[in-house]
XYZ file of C-alpha atoms in Angstrom:
307
model
C 0.511 52.279 11.259
C 1.466 55.533 12.980
C 4.335 57.593 11.605
C 7.735 57.748 13.283
C 7.139 61.108 14.997
C 3.992 59.780 16.669
C 5.906 56.943 18.262
C 9.405 58.151 19.111
C 11.004 61.318 20.423
C 13.981 61.010 18.080
C 16.445 58.529 16.620
C 20.025 58.262 17.916
C 22.732 56.208 16.226
C 25.907 54.833 17.840
C 28.860 54.860 17.962
C 28.667 58.530 18.875
C 31.350 60.688 20.496
C 28.906 62.638 22.680
C 27.328 59.430 23.969
C 30.788 58.072 24.713
C 31.526 61.128 26.841
C 28.194 60.864 28.672
C 28.840 57.181 29.377
C 32.354 57.891 30.686
C 31.016 60.685 32.909
C 28.876 58.177 34.814
C 31.280 57.430 37.637
C 30.648 55.315 40.690
C 28.230 52.914 38.965
C 30.752 50.686 37.228
C 28.888 47.480 38.077
C 25.653 48.748 36.524
C 27.527 49.921 33.414
C 29.343 46.610 33.021
C 26.163 44.574 33.503
C 24.321 46.676 30.938
C 27.016 46.396 28.283
C 27.496 42.635 28.740
C 23.778 41.881 28.755
C 23.006 43.984 25.676
C 25.935 42.502 23.759
C 24.668 38.987 24.507
C 21.127 39.856 23.441
C 22.252 41.451 20.187
C 24.976 38.938 19.322
C 24.857 35.703 21.375
C 27.526 34.062 19.197
C 30.202 35.811 21.255
C 28.947 34.082 24.402
C 28.864 30.777 22.550
C 32.497 31.245 21.460
C 33.461 31.985 25.064
C 31.764 28.747 26.131
C 33.566 26.764 23.431
C 36.891 28.068 24.726
C 36.352 27.585 28.447
C 33.351 25.285 29.010
C 32.462 23.119 26.028
C 29.221 21.197 26.308
C 27.210 23.662 28.414
C 24.492 24.424 25.858
C 21.718 23.903 28.414
C 23.318 26.404 30.767
C 23.846 28.926 27.983
C 20.189 28.715 27.040
C 19.305 30.089 30.473
C 20.921 33.402 29.609
C 20.491 33.529 25.829
C 16.746 32.849 25.923
C 15.899 35.456 28.538
C 13.401 38.107 27.418
C 15.370 41.077 26.031
C 14.248 43.486 28.739
C 16.293 45.499 31.234
C 14.640 47.664 33.896
C 16.570 50.547 35.473
C 14.913 51.658 38.692
C 15.719 54.235 41.327
C 15.298 57.743 42.606
C 15.462 60.813 40.401
C 18.898 62.050 39.387
C 20.719 58.772 39.958
C 21.898 58.240 36.379
C 19.301 55.836 34.951
C 18.336 57.780 31.852
C 21.871 58.968 31.094
C 23.073 55.370 31.194
C 20.190 54.161 29.030
C 20.817 56.900 26.452
C 24.588 56.404 26.273
C 25.113 52.639 26.681
C 24.578 52.118 22.963
C 27.999 53.613 22.281
C 30.182 51.052 24.132
C 27.949 48.255 22.807
C 28.369 49.492 19.227
C 32.139 49.725 19.626
C 32.457 46.322 21.276
C 30.334 44.512 18.670
C 31.576 46.561 15.717
C 28.047 47.353 14.509
C 25.703 50.339 14.480
C 23.162 50.615 17.280
C 19.972 52.664 16.957
C 18.200 54.069 20.016
C 14.453 54.661 19.715
C 13.070 56.516 22.773
C 9.307 55.977 23.012
C 7.411 59.267 23.183
C 5.196 59.774 26.224
C 2.530 60.806 23.751
C 2.248 57.067 23.141
C -0.224 57.126 26.006
C -2.604 58.564 23.456
C -5.123 61.355 23.709
C -7.659 59.523 25.814
C -9.487 57.982 22.862
C -10.509 54.353 23.255
C -7.847 52.072 21.812
C -5.356 54.885 21.116
C -2.778 53.921 23.752
C -2.911 50.241 22.810
C -2.528 51.071 19.118
C 0.467 53.360 19.680
C 2.295 50.905 21.941
C 1.675 48.059 19.502
C 2.926 50.239 16.645
C 6.113 51.172 18.537
C 6.957 47.516 19.128
C 5.912 46.610 15.596
C 8.226 49.247 14.123
C 11.097 48.028 16.312
C 10.526 44.409 15.303
C 10.325 45.218 11.584
C 13.539 47.273 11.663
C 15.415 44.680 13.732
C 14.410 41.895 11.314
C 16.435 43.683 8.629
C 19.598 43.418 10.714
C 19.543 39.667 11.415
C 21.717 37.394 9.316
C 20.076 34.084 10.159
C 22.459 32.004 8.052
C 25.512 33.190 9.984
C 23.536 33.814 13.214
C 25.023 37.302 13.359
C 23.564 40.798 13.698
C 24.539 43.508 11.225
C 23.113 46.189 13.551
C 20.904 46.443 16.612
C 18.050 48.444 18.123
C 17.444 49.642 21.675
C 13.837 50.576 22.411
C 13.921 52.984 25.376
C 10.886 53.557 27.561
C 11.641 56.366 30.015
C 9.183 57.087 32.837
C 7.985 53.557 32.167
C 5.402 53.606 34.940
C 3.382 55.967 32.728
C 2.926 53.180 30.183
C 3.316 49.961 32.145
C 1.535 50.467 35.449
C 0.433 47.416 37.351
C -2.945 46.072 36.262
C -3.561 45.281 39.934
C -4.212 48.963 40.650
C -7.903 49.258 41.525
C -8.296 52.700 39.929
C -6.719 51.620 36.648
C -8.836 52.343 33.576
C -9.637 49.542 31.143
C -7.772 51.368 28.381
C -4.635 51.516 30.537
C -4.869 47.776 31.221
C -5.201 47.115 27.504
C -2.066 49.224 26.941
C -0.107 47.175 29.476
C -1.277 43.980 27.783
C -0.002 45.383 24.481
C 3.315 46.208 26.156
C 3.686 42.630 27.397
C 2.805 41.223 23.991
C 5.414 43.500 22.419
C 8.173 42.227 24.704
C 7.142 38.632 24.039
C 7.120 39.195 20.255
C 10.676 40.536 20.283
C 11.800 37.674 22.531
C 10.250 34.950 20.369
C 11.498 36.503 17.128
C 15.125 36.416 18.330
C 15.942 39.637 16.483
C 18.736 42.065 17.508
C 16.542 44.330 19.625
C 16.305 45.016 23.336
C 13.927 47.018 25.515
C 15.221 49.266 28.310
C 12.737 50.684 30.799
C 13.545 53.472 33.281
C 11.321 54.155 36.262
C 11.275 56.032 39.550
C 8.528 53.689 40.773
C 9.535 50.058 40.438
C 6.591 49.013 42.575
C 4.194 50.574 40.053
C 5.427 48.430 37.156
C 3.163 45.512 36.318
C 4.403 42.256 37.956
C 4.201 40.388 34.645
C 6.642 42.865 33.123
C 9.014 42.660 36.067
C 8.976 38.855 35.832
C 10.090 39.109 32.218
C 13.047 41.377 32.960
C 16.423 39.784 32.337
C 17.948 42.418 34.626
C 16.479 44.806 37.172
C 19.220 47.256 38.114
C 18.433 49.527 41.047
C 20.130 52.902 41.473
C 20.633 54.869 44.669
C 22.114 58.219 45.586
C 25.916 58.191 45.662
C 27.765 57.168 48.809
C 30.891 58.932 50.053
C 33.319 57.007 47.848
C 31.184 57.543 44.748
C 30.779 61.227 45.567
C 34.537 61.622 45.969
C 34.961 60.092 42.508
C 32.609 62.699 41.030
C 34.216 65.582 42.920
C 37.758 64.490 42.129
C 37.624 66.754 39.064
C 38.043 69.819 41.275
C 41.520 68.600 42.205
C 42.453 70.293 38.908
C 42.131 73.675 40.665
C 44.202 72.651 43.675
C 41.563 71.226 46.025
C 43.259 68.550 48.138
C 42.099 64.959 48.683
C 41.310 65.767 52.310
C 39.172 68.731 51.256
C 37.355 66.627 48.658
C 36.669 64.053 51.367
C 35.135 66.777 53.550
C 32.970 68.005 50.698
C 31.870 64.446 49.936
C 30.761 63.903 53.535
C 28.627 67.029 53.414
C 27.180 66.055 50.031
C 26.162 62.617 51.305
C 24.630 64.109 54.458
C 22.575 66.420 52.246
C 21.554 63.513 50.002
C 22.799 65.057 46.768
C 22.131 62.985 43.654
C 24.533 62.416 40.769
C 22.738 65.092 38.773
C 22.884 67.471 41.752
C 26.653 67.031 41.788
C 27.349 67.174 38.056
C 24.656 69.529 36.794
C 24.305 71.900 39.741
C 27.203 71.821 42.212
C 30.168 71.716 39.828
C 28.796 74.475 37.548
C 27.895 76.550 40.636
C 31.471 76.289 41.881
C 32.774 77.748 38.628
C 30.109 80.463 38.337
C 30.704 81.537 41.915
C 34.336 82.363 41.105
C 33.973 83.584 37.525
C 35.050 86.186 36.385
C 36.829 87.935 39.232
C 38.577 85.329 41.420
C 40.052 81.842 41.480
C 38.202 78.815 42.816
C 39.056 78.264 46.473
C 38.008 75.591 48.945
C 36.343 78.064 51.309
C 34.075 79.297 48.523
C 33.265 75.749 47.395
C 32.318 74.947 50.978
C 29.886 77.885 51.095
C 28.327 76.937 47.746
C 27.821 73.377 48.933
C 26.392 74.455 52.281
C 23.747 76.546 50.508
C 22.745 73.809 48.056
C 19.568 71.753 48.538
C 19.278 68.191 47.300
C 16.681 67.127 44.772
C 13.769 65.841 46.881
C 13.488 62.070 47.081
C 10.718 60.546 44.994
C 7.937 59.078 47.094
C 5.353 56.675 45.806
C 2.437 55.052 47.582
C 4.657 52.202 48.741
C 7.416 54.556 49.989
C 9.889 52.804 47.734
C 12.476 55.561 47.332
C 12.731 57.838 50.350
């Protein structure tokens, strides 16, 4: 068995005030956030769904099975800078608060691909899932059918570990790693422990079809539209920028193809730095900053999926 540092980048525990702020900062993707929270809560504690059914729709056990018995896998897919990873790394906080339990996030290290030695990648992936399963077993109260805590196994840049086995240039070792990945998902699903796997990818088409078929949810992200961009930029109304001016800025941002991270991590800080320390923030200066800004280039894969 590999040690923790070989398998995971770090360990995060929720509820957490920073994660709560990061989750709240994700504006314009309310449907994705709601779907994530509901789905994870059901996977980690299905008794809440069963109580809902008893209240509103008694006698629908067969229907409930269709959602409760889904493999505990969510795939977040979309272009760079669209909020996938931030959502995956912060969603544990609202889930922890809603269920009243601690949630642990385990982000798989990209070093889990191994060092090129035969069997290394397969061993590391198997160990990561094995560790997750062992820890999650401790949190399941099978007598009461409740979870005392839960685990989220996060696989960012998932196409690096779970590429389609249909790729002609794929090495045997990589195929064995994907097989191990599939077995890991199936083991967690059959064990019915309070654990869920979240995968983030810029290349949905590169993910192995067998993994995509297992996904309970595939949530696709795109660059923000005008309404979503206005929601992000609404914060600058604090310095006197009018709604009409924000609308103008949003139109330009959409035309440029700015991502959520372009807006929050580059544009808004640039607006402040442009004025600091000698002058106030004014619309004309914001306009110039925006005009000079370039969008993060769209990710392009061999199937032209995100362009």
